[in-house]
mmCIF file of C-alpha atoms and ligand atoms in Angstrom:
data_model
loop_
_atom_site.group_PDB
_atom_site.id
_atom_site.type_symbol
_atom_site.label_atom_id
_atom_site.label_comp_id
_atom_site.label_asym_id
_atom_site.label_seq_id
_atom_site.Cartn_x
_atom_site.Cartn_y
_atom_site.Cartn_z
ATOM 1 C CA MET D 1209 -15.945 -139.076 -39.807
ATOM 2 C CA THR D 1210 -12.922 -140.424 -41.350
ATOM 3 C CA THR D 1211 -11.797 -144.560 -41.303
ATOM 4 C CA SER D 1212 -8.286 -143.202 -40.994
ATOM 5 C CA THR D 1213 -8.496 -140.810 -37.668
ATOM 6 C CA HIS D 1214 -10.611 -143.597 -35.675
ATOM 7 C CA ALA D 1215 -9.105 -146.231 -34.015
ATOM 8 C CA PRO D 1216 -10.954 -149.922 -35.469
ATOM 9 C CA VAL D 1217 -14.300 -150.112 -34.578
ATOM 10 C CA ASP D 1218 -13.734 -153.310 -32.330
ATOM 11 C CA GLN D 1219 -11.540 -151.345 -30.163
ATOM 12 C CA SER D 1220 -14.530 -148.424 -29.678
ATOM 13 C CA VAL D 1221 -15.064 -147.219 -25.890
ATOM 14 C CA PHE D 1222 -18.770 -148.704 -26.849
ATOM 15 C CA LEU D 1223 -17.479 -152.541 -27.556
ATOM 16 C CA ARG D 1224 -15.403 -152.220 -25.172
ATOM 17 C CA ALA D 1225 -17.769 -151.419 -22.723
ATOM 18 C CA CYS D 1226 -20.413 -154.197 -23.939
ATOM 19 C CA ARG D 1227 -17.480 -156.388 -23.464
ATOM 20 C CA GLY D 1228 -16.549 -155.407 -19.936
ATOM 21 C CA GLU D 1229 -13.144 -154.160 -20.824
ATOM 22 C CA PRO D 1230 -11.713 -150.969 -19.032
ATOM 23 C CA VAL D 1231 -12.564 -147.837 -20.958
ATOM 24 C CA PRO D 1232 -11.557 -144.345 -20.321
ATOM 25 C CA HIS D 1233 -15.228 -142.845 -19.868
ATOM 26 C CA PRO D 1234 -18.345 -144.724 -20.032
ATOM 27 C CA PRO D 1235 -19.752 -144.658 -24.110
ATOM 28 C CA VAL D 1236 -23.041 -142.792 -24.354
ATOM 29 C CA TRP D 1237 -25.371 -143.477 -27.042
ATOM 30 C CA PHE D 1238 -29.329 -142.519 -26.777
ATOM 31 C CA MET D 1239 -32.153 -144.829 -27.407
ATOM 32 C CA ARG D 1240 -34.721 -143.216 -30.480
ATOM 33 C CA GLN D 1241 -31.656 -140.551 -30.808
ATOM 34 C CA ALA D 1242 -32.626 -140.629 -34.615
ATOM 35 C CA GLY D 1243 -35.464 -138.697 -35.528
ATOM 36 C CA ARG D 1244 -37.751 -137.052 -33.169
ATOM 37 C CA SER D 1245 -36.243 -134.245 -31.030
ATOM 38 C CA LEU D 1246 -33.647 -132.854 -34.322
ATOM 39 C CA PRO D 1247 -35.273 -130.639 -36.281
ATOM 40 C CA GLU D 1248 -32.661 -131.808 -39.192
ATOM 41 C CA TYR D 1249 -34.699 -135.082 -38.984
ATOM 42 C CA ARG D 1250 -38.149 -133.593 -39.209
ATOM 43 C CA LYS D 1251 -36.848 -131.452 -42.384
ATOM 44 C CA ILE D 1252 -35.842 -134.688 -44.316
ATOM 45 C CA ARG D 1253 -38.966 -136.937 -43.397
ATOM 46 C CA ALA D 1254 -41.454 -133.799 -44.391
ATOM 47 C CA GLY D 1255 -44.002 -135.461 -46.627
ATOM 48 C CA ILE D 1256 -42.335 -139.220 -46.264
ATOM 49 C CA PRO D 1257 -43.888 -141.779 -44.821
ATOM 50 C CA MET D 1258 -42.183 -143.591 -41.869
ATOM 51 C CA LEU D 1259 -42.320 -147.042 -43.708
ATOM 52 C CA GLU D 1260 -41.333 -145.636 -47.396
ATOM 53 C CA ALA D 1261 -38.467 -143.662 -45.323
ATOM 54 C CA CYS D 1262 -37.223 -147.230 -43.771
ATOM 55 C CA ARG D 1263 -37.136 -149.222 -47.511
ATOM 56 C CA ARG D 1264 -34.877 -146.024 -48.955
ATOM 57 C CA PRO D 1265 -31.014 -146.529 -47.952
ATOM 58 C CA ASP D 1266 -29.839 -142.811 -48.808
ATOM 59 C CA LEU D 1267 -32.391 -141.252 -46.438
ATOM 60 C CA VAL D 1268 -31.552 -144.712 -43.256
ATOM 61 C CA CYS D 1269 -27.855 -143.387 -43.966
ATOM 62 C CA GLU D 1270 -28.545 -139.683 -43.531
ATOM 63 C CA ILE D 1271 -31.257 -140.041 -40.498
ATOM 64 C CA THR D 1272 -28.863 -142.626 -38.638
ATOM 65 C CA LEU D 1273 -25.608 -140.309 -39.083
ATOM 66 C CA GLN D 1274 -27.668 -136.910 -37.945
ATOM 67 C CA PRO D 1275 -27.128 -137.287 -34.437
ATOM 68 C CA VAL D 1276 -24.083 -139.274 -34.703
ATOM 69 C CA ARG D 1277 -22.650 -135.843 -36.269
ATOM 70 C CA ARG D 1278 -24.643 -132.957 -33.952
ATOM 71 C CA LEU D 1279 -24.258 -135.020 -30.415
ATOM 72 C CA GLY D 1280 -20.836 -137.044 -30.668
ATOM 73 C CA VAL D 1281 -22.291 -139.975 -29.452
ATOM 74 C CA ASP D 1282 -20.196 -143.298 -29.229
ATOM 75 C CA ALA D 1283 -22.664 -145.496 -31.281
ATOM 76 C CA ALA D 1284 -24.737 -145.045 -34.260
ATOM 77 C CA ILE D 1285 -28.467 -146.923 -33.744
ATOM 78 C CA PHE D 1286 -29.726 -148.216 -37.333
ATOM 79 C CA PHE D 1287 -32.872 -146.126 -38.310
ATOM 80 C CA SER D 1288 -35.629 -148.647 -38.942
ATOM 81 C CA ASP D 1289 -38.456 -149.679 -36.833
ATOM 82 C CA ILE D 1290 -39.448 -153.009 -35.109
ATOM 83 C CA VAL D 1291 -42.321 -153.552 -37.561
ATOM 84 C CA VAL D 1292 -40.580 -153.222 -40.714
ATOM 85 C CA PRO D 1293 -39.515 -157.337 -40.839
ATOM 86 C CA LEU D 1294 -43.137 -157.670 -40.258
ATOM 87 C CA ALA D 1295 -44.193 -155.330 -43.131
ATOM 88 C CA ALA D 1296 -41.361 -157.285 -45.253
ATOM 89 C CA VAL D 1297 -43.033 -160.484 -45.273
ATOM 90 C CA GLY D 1298 -46.239 -159.305 -46.150
ATOM 91 C CA VAL D 1299 -48.216 -158.291 -43.077
ATOM 92 C CA ASP D 1300 -50.599 -155.666 -43.727
ATOM 93 C CA LEU D 1301 -49.690 -152.908 -41.226
ATOM 94 C CA ASP D 1302 -48.651 -149.271 -41.574
ATOM 95 C CA ILE D 1303 -46.879 -146.688 -38.515
ATOM 96 C CA VAL D 1304 -49.465 -143.988 -38.424
ATOM 97 C CA PRO D 1305 -47.866 -140.663 -37.170
ATOM 98 C CA GLY D 1306 -49.391 -139.619 -33.671
ATOM 99 C CA THR D 1307 -50.306 -143.752 -32.514
ATOM 100 C CA GLY D 1308 -47.478 -146.067 -34.268
ATOM 101 C CA PRO D 1309 -48.118 -149.548 -35.741
ATOM 102 C CA VAL D 1310 -51.753 -150.435 -36.941
ATOM 103 C CA VAL D 1311 -52.161 -153.932 -37.841
ATOM 104 C CA GLY D 1312 -55.033 -154.405 -40.668
ATOM 105 C CA GLN D 1313 -55.749 -158.124 -39.616
ATOM 106 C CA PRO D 1314 -54.497 -159.053 -36.255
ATOM 107 C CA VAL D 1315 -53.365 -162.290 -35.396
ATOM 108 C CA ARG D 1316 -55.034 -164.502 -32.732
ATOM 109 C CA SER D 1317 -55.589 -167.910 -34.295
ATOM 110 C CA ALA D 1318 -53.749 -170.649 -35.627
ATOM 111 C CA ALA D 1319 -54.773 -169.775 -38.975
ATOM 112 C CA ASP D 1320 -53.507 -166.293 -38.790
ATOM 113 C CA VAL D 1321 -50.345 -167.580 -37.548
ATOM 114 C CA ASP D 1322 -49.916 -169.683 -40.164
ATOM 115 C CA ARG D 1323 -50.296 -166.836 -42.772
ATOM 116 C CA LEU D 1324 -47.054 -165.381 -40.924
ATOM 117 C CA ARG D 1325 -44.157 -166.623 -43.314
ATOM 118 C CA PRO D 1326 -40.391 -166.258 -42.564
ATOM 119 C CA LEU D 1327 -38.011 -163.636 -43.636
ATOM 120 C CA THR D 1328 -35.299 -163.966 -45.499
ATOM 121 C CA PRO D 1329 -32.925 -161.911 -46.639
ATOM 122 C CA ALA D 1330 -33.942 -160.709 -50.121
ATOM 123 C CA ASP D 1331 -36.959 -159.138 -48.388
ATOM 124 C CA VAL D 1332 -34.685 -156.594 -46.741
ATOM 125 C CA GLU D 1333 -32.209 -156.019 -49.201
ATOM 126 C CA TYR D 1334 -32.664 -152.068 -48.562
ATOM 127 C CA VAL D 1335 -31.625 -152.852 -45.248
ATOM 128 C CA SER D 1336 -28.715 -154.543 -46.078
ATOM 129 C CA GLU D 1337 -27.666 -152.178 -48.273
ATOM 130 C CA ALA D 1338 -28.292 -149.144 -45.920
ATOM 131 C CA VAL D 1339 -26.044 -150.836 -43.387
ATOM 132 C CA ARG D 1340 -23.120 -151.643 -45.817
ATOM 133 C CA LEU D 1341 -23.293 -147.396 -46.499
ATOM 134 C CA LEU D 1342 -23.466 -146.535 -43.235
ATOM 135 C CA VAL D 1343 -20.354 -148.621 -41.991
ATOM 136 C CA ALA D 1344 -18.530 -147.118 -44.808
ATOM 137 C CA GLU D 1345 -19.493 -143.511 -43.353
ATOM 138 C CA LEU D 1346 -19.021 -144.410 -39.753
ATOM 139 C CA GLY D 1347 -15.199 -145.056 -39.914
ATOM 140 C CA GLY D 1348 -14.423 -146.029 -36.095
ATOM 141 C CA ILE D 1349 -17.953 -145.330 -34.891
ATOM 142 C CA PRO D 1350 -20.174 -148.506 -34.015
ATOM 143 C CA LEU D 1351 -23.498 -149.190 -35.938
ATOM 144 C CA ILE D 1352 -25.871 -151.058 -33.268
ATOM 145 C CA GLY D 1353 -28.684 -152.940 -35.179
ATOM 146 C CA PHE D 1354 -31.956 -154.127 -33.453
ATOM 147 C CA ALA D 1355 -34.958 -155.593 -33.675
ATOM 148 C CA GLY D 1356 -38.468 -155.798 -31.828
ATOM 149 C CA ALA D 1357 -38.608 -159.132 -29.564
ATOM 150 C CA PRO D 1358 -40.971 -161.791 -30.024
ATOM 151 C CA PHE D 1359 -43.326 -160.641 -27.167
ATOM 152 C CA THR D 1360 -43.503 -156.641 -28.291
ATOM 153 C CA LEU D 1361 -43.627 -158.009 -31.670
ATOM 154 C CA ALA D 1362 -46.643 -160.181 -30.956
ATOM 155 C CA SER D 1363 -48.072 -157.614 -28.918
ATOM 156 C CA TYR D 1364 -48.401 -155.100 -31.951
ATOM 157 C CA LEU D 1365 -49.715 -158.060 -33.699
ATOM 158 C CA VAL D 1366 -52.190 -159.416 -31.573
ATOM 159 C CA GLU D 1367 -53.585 -155.998 -30.514
ATOM 160 C CA GLY D 1368 -53.855 -154.516 -33.483
ATOM 161 C CA GLY D 1369 -52.135 -151.374 -32.595
ATOM 162 C CA PRO D 1370 -50.230 -149.815 -29.098
ATOM 163 C CA SER D 1371 -52.072 -151.229 -26.115
ATOM 164 C CA ARG D 1372 -51.617 -149.977 -22.422
ATOM 165 C CA THR D 1373 -53.289 -153.401 -20.786
ATOM 166 C CA TYR D 1374 -52.064 -156.206 -23.508
ATOM 167 C CA ALA D 1375 -55.583 -158.247 -22.597
ATOM 168 C CA ARG D 1376 -56.007 -159.519 -25.979
ATOM 169 C CA THR D 1377 -52.247 -160.566 -26.026
ATOM 170 C CA LYS D 1378 -52.510 -162.066 -22.545
ATOM 171 C CA ALA D 1379 -55.688 -163.735 -23.498
ATOM 172 C CA LEU D 1380 -54.354 -165.670 -26.425
ATOM 173 C CA MET D 1381 -51.400 -166.429 -24.015
ATOM 174 C CA TYR D 1382 -53.375 -167.940 -21.503
ATOM 175 C CA GLY D 1383 -56.172 -169.171 -23.268
ATOM 176 C CA GLN D 1384 -54.589 -170.873 -26.540
ATOM 177 C CA PRO D 1385 -50.912 -171.599 -25.351
ATOM 178 C CA ASP D 1386 -50.195 -173.620 -28.208
ATOM 179 C CA VAL D 1387 -51.061 -170.807 -30.583
ATOM 180 C CA TRP D 1388 -49.160 -168.202 -28.577
ATOM 181 C CA HIS D 1389 -45.982 -170.310 -28.812
ATOM 182 C CA ALA D 1390 -46.267 -171.006 -32.492
ATOM 183 C CA LEU D 1391 -46.719 -167.186 -33.068
ATOM 184 C CA CYS D 1392 -43.554 -166.666 -30.912
ATOM 185 C CA ALA D 1393 -41.567 -169.164 -32.376
ATOM 186 C CA ARG D 1394 -41.914 -167.971 -36.051
ATOM 187 C CA LEU D 1395 -41.755 -164.121 -34.665
ATOM 188 C CA ALA D 1396 -38.509 -165.567 -33.085
ATOM 189 C CA GLN D 1397 -37.195 -166.976 -36.915
ATOM 190 C CA ILE D 1398 -37.999 -163.235 -38.547
ATOM 191 C CA THR D 1399 -36.387 -161.046 -35.501
ATOM 192 C CA ARG D 1400 -33.254 -163.427 -35.888
ATOM 193 C CA GLU D 1401 -32.773 -163.391 -39.519
ATOM 194 C CA PHE D 1402 -33.363 -159.115 -39.703
ATOM 195 C CA LEU D 1403 -30.361 -159.119 -36.720
ATOM 196 C CA GLU D 1404 -28.363 -161.502 -38.933
ATOM 197 C CA VAL D 1405 -28.730 -159.491 -41.894
ATOM 198 C CA GLN D 1406 -27.786 -156.311 -40.214
ATOM 199 C CA ILE D 1407 -24.584 -158.652 -38.614
ATOM 200 C CA ALA D 1408 -23.803 -159.444 -42.209
ATOM 201 C CA ALA D 1409 -23.798 -156.276 -43.996
ATOM 202 C CA GLY D 1410 -21.605 -154.737 -41.138
ATOM 203 C CA ALA D 1411 -23.639 -153.580 -37.748
ATOM 204 C CA SER D 1412 -21.231 -154.113 -34.619
ATOM 205 C CA ALA D 1413 -23.882 -154.742 -32.307
ATOM 206 C CA VAL D 1414 -27.235 -155.625 -32.174
ATOM 207 C CA GLN D 1415 -30.126 -154.344 -29.324
ATOM 208 C CA LEU D 1416 -33.348 -156.898 -28.918
ATOM 209 C CA PHE D 1417 -35.889 -154.380 -27.556
ATOM 210 C CA ASP D 1418 -38.669 -156.355 -25.695
ATOM 211 C CA SER D 1419 -39.961 -152.640 -24.642
ATOM 212 C CA TRP D 1420 -43.422 -153.968 -23.153
ATOM 213 C CA ALA D 1421 -42.112 -157.133 -21.436
ATOM 214 C CA GLY D 1422 -42.459 -155.293 -18.303
ATOM 215 C CA ALA D 1423 -45.981 -156.023 -18.416
ATOM 216 C CA LEU D 1424 -45.488 -160.073 -17.374
ATOM 217 C CA SER D 1425 -44.584 -161.435 -14.350
ATOM 218 C CA GLU D 1426 -41.812 -163.086 -13.945
ATOM 219 C CA ALA D 1427 -43.265 -166.701 -14.042
ATOM 220 C CA ASP D 1428 -45.420 -165.546 -17.465
ATOM 221 C CA TYR D 1429 -42.190 -163.781 -18.537
ATOM 222 C CA ARG D 1430 -40.190 -167.422 -18.141
ATOM 223 C CA SER D 1431 -42.980 -169.584 -19.335
ATOM 224 C CA TYR D 1432 -44.159 -167.552 -22.290
ATOM 225 C CA VAL D 1433 -41.510 -165.535 -23.468
ATOM 226 C CA LEU D 1434 -38.018 -166.428 -22.418
ATOM 227 C CA PRO D 1435 -37.492 -169.280 -24.190
ATOM 228 C CA HIS D 1436 -38.408 -167.322 -27.526
ATOM 229 C CA SER D 1437 -36.234 -164.559 -26.915
ATOM 230 C CA ALA D 1438 -33.146 -166.653 -25.848
ATOM 231 C CA ALA D 1439 -33.566 -168.199 -29.232
ATOM 232 C CA VAL D 1440 -33.010 -165.035 -30.741
ATOM 233 C CA LEU D 1441 -30.032 -164.418 -29.010
ATOM 234 C CA ALA D 1442 -28.149 -167.676 -29.156
ATOM 235 C CA GLY D 1443 -26.845 -167.790 -32.507
ATOM 236 C CA LEU D 1444 -25.911 -164.117 -32.513
ATOM 237 C CA ASP D 1445 -23.075 -164.335 -30.003
ATOM 238 C CA ARG D 1446 -20.156 -162.858 -32.780
ATOM 239 C CA VAL D 1447 -21.794 -159.757 -31.757
ATOM 240 C CA PRO D 1448 -22.485 -157.592 -28.544
ATOM 241 C CA ARG D 1449 -26.063 -158.167 -27.664
ATOM 242 C CA ILE D 1450 -27.996 -155.676 -25.908
ATOM 243 C CA HIS D 1451 -31.480 -156.731 -24.246
ATOM 244 C CA PHE D 1452 -34.116 -153.794 -23.176
ATOM 245 C CA GLY D 1453 -37.179 -153.595 -21.556
ATOM 246 C CA VAL D 1454 -39.178 -151.072 -19.890
ATOM 247 C CA GLY D 1455 -40.477 -151.666 -16.500
ATOM 248 C CA THR D 1456 -38.122 -154.886 -15.809
ATOM 249 C CA GLY D 1457 -37.122 -154.402 -12.858
ATOM 250 C CA HIS D 1458 -38.799 -157.236 -11.073
ATOM 251 C CA MET D 1459 -37.185 -159.561 -13.448
ATOM 252 C CA LEU D 1460 -33.779 -158.849 -14.188
ATOM 253 C CA GLY D 1461 -32.507 -161.866 -13.709
ATOM 254 C CA ALA D 1462 -34.468 -163.676 -15.928
ATOM 255 C CA ILE D 1463 -34.109 -161.114 -18.640
ATOM 256 C CA ALA D 1464 -30.013 -161.520 -18.148
ATOM 257 C CA GLU D 1465 -31.112 -165.181 -18.632
ATOM 258 C CA ALA D 1466 -32.234 -164.837 -21.751
ATOM 259 C CA GLY D 1467 -28.230 -164.662 -22.843
ATOM 260 C CA ALA D 1468 -27.734 -161.140 -23.891
ATOM 261 C CA ASP D 1469 -24.287 -159.541 -23.122
ATOM 262 C CA VAL D 1470 -25.545 -155.945 -21.812
ATOM 263 C CA VAL D 1471 -28.988 -155.577 -20.142
ATOM 264 C CA GLY D 1472 -30.857 -152.238 -20.436
ATOM 265 C CA VAL D 1473 -32.429 -150.963 -17.501
ATOM 266 C CA ASP D 1474 -35.030 -148.607 -17.290
ATOM 267 C CA TRP D 1475 -34.801 -145.796 -14.600
ATOM 268 C CA ARG D 1476 -36.855 -147.144 -12.011
ATOM 269 C CA THR D 1477 -33.953 -149.485 -10.830
ATOM 270 C CA PRO D 1478 -30.790 -148.017 -9.916
ATOM 271 C CA LEU D 1479 -27.974 -149.623 -11.932
ATOM 272 C CA ASP D 1480 -26.101 -151.098 -9.134
ATOM 273 C CA VAL D 1481 -29.342 -152.679 -7.941
ATOM 274 C CA ALA D 1482 -29.880 -153.906 -11.268
ATOM 275 C CA ALA D 1483 -25.959 -154.878 -11.679
ATOM 276 C CA ALA D 1484 -26.687 -157.353 -8.426
ATOM 277 C CA GLN D 1485 -30.036 -158.774 -9.737
ATOM 278 C CA ILE D 1486 -28.126 -159.826 -13.191
ATOM 279 C CA GLY D 1487 -24.978 -161.444 -11.620
ATOM 280 C CA PRO D 1488 -21.512 -160.922 -12.665
ATOM 281 C CA GLY D 1489 -20.071 -160.582 -16.346
ATOM 282 C CA ARG D 1490 -22.728 -158.898 -17.956
ATOM 283 C CA ALA D 1491 -23.000 -155.319 -18.470
ATOM 284 C CA VAL D 1492 -25.847 -152.640 -17.674
ATOM 285 C CA GLN D 1493 -27.219 -150.157 -20.318
ATOM 286 C CA GLY D 1494 -28.699 -146.869 -18.856
ATOM 287 C CA ASN D 1495 -30.466 -145.298 -17.299
ATOM 288 C CA LEU D 1496 -31.450 -141.806 -16.946
ATOM 289 C CA ASP D 1497 -35.010 -140.952 -16.602
ATOM 290 C CA PRO D 1498 -35.591 -139.069 -20.123
ATOM 291 C CA THR D 1499 -37.955 -137.065 -18.362
ATOM 292 C CA VAL D 1500 -34.766 -135.526 -16.401
ATOM 293 C CA LEU D 1501 -33.691 -133.600 -19.910
ATOM 294 C CA PHE D 1502 -36.421 -131.310 -19.109
ATOM 295 C CA ALA D 1503 -35.218 -129.876 -15.512
ATOM 296 C CA PRO D 1504 -32.942 -127.368 -14.967
ATOM 297 C CA TRP D 1505 -29.065 -127.956 -15.809
ATOM 298 C CA GLU D 1506 -27.484 -128.328 -12.289
ATOM 299 C CA PHE D 1507 -30.506 -131.073 -11.660
ATOM 300 C CA VAL D 1508 -29.799 -132.664 -14.814
ATOM 301 C CA GLU D 1509 -25.724 -132.853 -13.997
ATOM 302 C CA ALA D 1510 -26.691 -134.406 -10.947
ATOM 303 C CA GLN D 1511 -28.612 -137.456 -11.950
ATOM 304 C CA VAL D 1512 -26.077 -137.831 -14.763
ATOM 305 C CA ARG D 1513 -22.908 -138.100 -12.455
ATOM 306 C CA ARG D 1514 -25.483 -140.579 -9.934
ATOM 307 C CA VAL D 1515 -26.072 -142.713 -12.906
ATOM 308 C CA LEU D 1516 -22.585 -143.285 -13.621
ATOM 309 C CA ALA D 1517 -21.804 -143.613 -9.871
ATOM 310 C CA GLU D 1518 -24.207 -146.361 -9.768
ATOM 311 C CA GLY D 1519 -23.266 -148.026 -12.892
ATOM 312 C CA ALA D 1520 -19.510 -148.569 -11.696
ATOM 313 C CA ALA D 1521 -20.928 -151.205 -10.048
ATOM 314 C CA ALA D 1522 -21.562 -153.348 -13.334
ATOM 315 C CA ALA D 1523 -19.070 -155.418 -15.439
ATOM 316 C CA GLY D 1524 -19.619 -152.264 -17.916
ATOM 317 C CA HIS D 1525 -21.444 -149.763 -18.253
ATOM 318 C CA VAL D 1526 -23.017 -148.178 -21.211
ATOM 319 C CA PHE D 1527 -24.988 -144.589 -20.642
ATOM 320 C CA ASN D 1528 -27.955 -144.272 -22.076
ATOM 321 C CA LEU D 1529 -31.393 -143.123 -20.919
ATOM 322 C CA GLY D 1530 -34.018 -145.231 -19.459
ATOM 323 C CA HIS D 1531 -36.261 -145.545 -22.504
ATOM 324 C CA GLY D 1532 -36.309 -143.295 -25.571
ATOM 325 C CA VAL D 1533 -35.511 -139.827 -26.133
ATOM 326 C CA LEU D 1534 -39.001 -137.579 -25.819
ATOM 327 C CA PRO D 1535 -39.862 -135.689 -28.958
ATOM 328 C CA ASP D 1536 -39.613 -132.314 -27.159
ATOM 329 C CA THR D 1537 -36.068 -132.930 -25.722
ATOM 330 C CA ASP D 1538 -33.746 -130.015 -26.567
ATOM 331 C CA PRO D 1539 -31.047 -131.246 -28.205
ATOM 332 C CA ASP D 1540 -28.565 -128.918 -27.243
ATOM 333 C CA ILE D 1541 -29.237 -130.934 -23.413
ATOM 334 C CA LEU D 1542 -28.385 -134.247 -25.382
ATOM 335 C CA GLY D 1543 -25.030 -133.110 -26.544
ATOM 336 C CA ARG D 1544 -23.968 -131.236 -22.915
ATOM 337 C CA VAL D 1545 -24.658 -135.049 -21.506
ATOM 338 C CA VAL D 1546 -22.649 -136.517 -23.985
ATOM 339 C CA ASP D 1547 -20.147 -134.225 -23.037
ATOM 340 C CA LEU D 1548 -20.229 -134.707 -18.941
ATOM 341 C CA VAL D 1549 -20.563 -138.454 -19.550
ATOM 342 C CA HIS D 1550 -16.973 -138.428 -21.661
ATOM 343 C CA GLY D 1551 -15.781 -136.155 -18.579
ATOM 344 C CA GLY D 1552 -15.495 -132.872 -19.937
ATOM 345 C CA SER D 1553 -18.674 -129.872 -20.431
ATOM 346 C CA ARG D 1554 -20.263 -127.612 -23.121
ATOM 347 C CA PRO D 1555 -21.189 -124.381 -22.219
HETATM 348 O O1 1CP F 2776 -32.737 -143.663 -32.857
HETATM 349 C C1 1CP F 2776 -33.730 -144.188 -32.836
HETATM 350 O O2 1CP F 2776 -34.049 -145.150 -32.248
HETATM 351 C C2 1CP F 2776 -34.677 -143.988 -34.153
HETATM 352 C C3 1CP F 2776 -35.063 -145.643 -34.642
HETATM 353 C C4 1CP F 2776 -36.175 -146.244 -34.137
HETATM 354 C C5 1CP F 2776 -35.856 -147.339 -33.274
HETATM 355 C C6 1CP F 2776 -34.929 -147.861 -32.372
HETATM 356 C C7 1CP F 2776 -37.604 -146.118 -34.339
HETATM 357 C C8 1CP F 2776 -37.827 -145.039 -35.074
HETATM 358 N N1 1CP F 2776 -38.560 -146.955 -33.838
HETATM 359 C C9 1CP F 2776 -37.285 -148.148 -33.310
HETATM 360 C C10 1CP F 2776 -37.484 -149.363 -32.440
HETATM 361 C C11 1CP F 2776 -39.216 -149.057 -31.951
HETATM 362 N N2 1CP F 2776 -40.241 -148.849 -32.655
HETATM 363 C C12 1CP F 2776 -39.310 -149.409 -30.716
HETATM 364 C C13 1CP F 2776 -38.804 -150.292 -29.333
HETATM 365 C C14 1CP F 2776 -38.099 -148.398 -28.918
HETATM 366 C C15 1CP F 2776 -38.869 -148.115 -27.947
HETATM 367 O O3 1CP F 2776 -39.668 -148.895 -26.863
HETATM 368 O O4 1CP F 2776 -38.815 -146.813 -28.101
HETATM 369 C C16 1CP F 2776 -40.945 -149.951 -30.540
HETATM 370 C C17 1CP F 2776 -41.680 -149.943 -29.366
HETATM 371 C C18 1CP F 2776 -41.582 -149.071 -31.622
HETATM 372 C C19 1CP F 2776 -42.815 -149.398 -32.191
HETATM 373 C C20 1CP F 2776 -43.429 -147.804 -32.446
HETATM 374 N N3 1CP F 2776 -43.182 -147.114 -34.002
HETATM 375 C C21 1CP F 2776 -44.060 -146.751 -31.943
HETATM 376 C C22 1CP F 2776 -44.139 -146.812 -30.037
HETATM 377 C C23 1CP F 2776 -46.118 -147.333 -30.056
HETATM 378 C C24 1CP F 2776 -46.476 -147.671 -28.679
HETATM 379 O O5 1CP F 2776 -46.769 -148.613 -29.168
HETATM 380 O O6 1CP F 2776 -46.518 -146.657 -27.946
HETATM 381 C C25 1CP F 2776 -44.319 -145.592 -32.407
HETATM 382 C C26 1CP F 2776 -44.838 -144.283 -32.245
HETATM 383 C C27 1CP F 2776 -43.421 -145.881 -33.869
HETATM 384 C C28 1CP F 2776 -43.278 -145.108 -35.474
HETATM 385 C C29 1CP F 2776 -41.846 -144.614 -35.453
HETATM 386 N N4 1CP F 2776 -40.857 -145.618 -35.100
HETATM 387 C C30 1CP F 2776 -39.351 -144.419 -35.366
HETATM 388 C C31 1CP F 2776 -40.132 -143.454 -35.830
HETATM 389 C C32 1CP F 2776 -39.227 -142.362 -35.717
HETATM 390 C C33 1CP F 2776 -41.383 -143.311 -35.368
HETATM 391 C C34 1CP F 2776 -42.514 -142.094 -35.412
HETATM 392 C C35 1CP F 2776 -42.658 -142.262 -37.141
HETATM 393 C C36 1CP F 2776 -44.029 -141.144 -37.581
HETATM 394 O O7 1CP F 2776 -44.753 -141.044 -37.147
HETATM 395 O O8 1CP F 2776 -43.564 -140.391 -38.569
#
C-alpha cells in the first residue's frame, strides 16, 4: 500500500461506483470486515476493552488495515462503533462483550434528553488522528467513515441496550413525540458532527448505519425518523453518502428520499427490485446473505454472480453483504468473494 502505485483516491473504483460512473468491475468491501472473523484482530484486541481500543489511534489504524491487507477489498471502513460519539459526550455506557452497547441511565424523559450535550471535534480528537494516520497509510484506497443514524442510536439510549422489539423506543415515539423529536434532533447533531470530523480528517465517503430502522412501518419512518436522518445527510454532500438499514425492503423509496447517494440493501430484497424502488440517480450497495458464506463454494459463487447480475440494474453497484460479516466466517472465503467480484478467482 503505497501512494505512488495507486491512481488518485478520487478515481478509485469504489468512489466511481458510488457516483454512478463506469467501472471495470464493481468495488467490494464488507460491513464489519474489521474485527470479528480475523485471527489477527482477536490477537491485537486481547485484553483491551472495545471503547478503549476505539480511543487508541495506533490500534484503530492497525485494525482498520488488517482486512485491507488480507482481503484486497476496494475500501477500508474506519474501526470504531456507533456508540463512540455518545460515550464522547459523556453518556454512561459500555460495550459488553457478547452483548453490545449497554447504557447506565436510559433516556426516557425530557430531562434525560436535556442532559445529552452536543459533540464538538475536541471530544473526538483521537478519531481525527486515527483517520489522518489511516489516510496516509491507505494511499489510493478510500476510507469510509461511519456513524449511527438517530433512530438506531435512540434505540440503544431508550432501551438501555440491544432489543428485539424496540417496545420502549416506540412507546416514547408514540407517547411523547416532542421528547422523541428533541432526542433525535440532538442525535442528528452528534452524528453529523462525528461524520464531519471524519471527512475533515480525510475520509472519502461516509456510511450512515440505521441498522434497526426496518422495525418501523414506512409511515412511522416518514413521520418520526426520515427528517432527522435527512438533516444528517444534507450537509455532507462533498463526499458520497451511503445509507444502510436491515429489513427496509418495504420502504427503500423513503430511505432514498433521506438523501444518500448509495442505498444499502439487505439480502431480502433483490438489488434490481431495490433499484426500481430507489429510483434513478442513486447507486445500491449489497447484498449477499452473510450466512451464504457458510455454504459450499459452488453455492457461494452462484449467489455472488446472481447479486452481481441484479446489481447491474442500478445506476452503480457497490458489492457487499446484506449485513455484517458473521464472527465465525472463514476469512479465506471472503478473499475468494473479493477475487470473484473483481473478475478473477483464488484457488
Ligand atoms: O469493520 C467494521 O465494520 C468494524 C467496525 C464496527 C462498525 C462499523 C464496529 C465494531 N461496530 C460497527 C457499527 C455498529 N455497532 C452497528 C451498525 C452496523 C451493524 O448493523 O452491524 C451497530 C448496530 C453497532 C452496535 C453494536 N456494537 C453491537 C450490536 C448489538 C445489537 O444490538 O445486536 C455490538 C455487538 C457492538 C460491539 C462491537 N462493535 C464493533 C466490534 C468489533 C464490537 C465487538 C466488541 C467486543 O465485544 O469486543
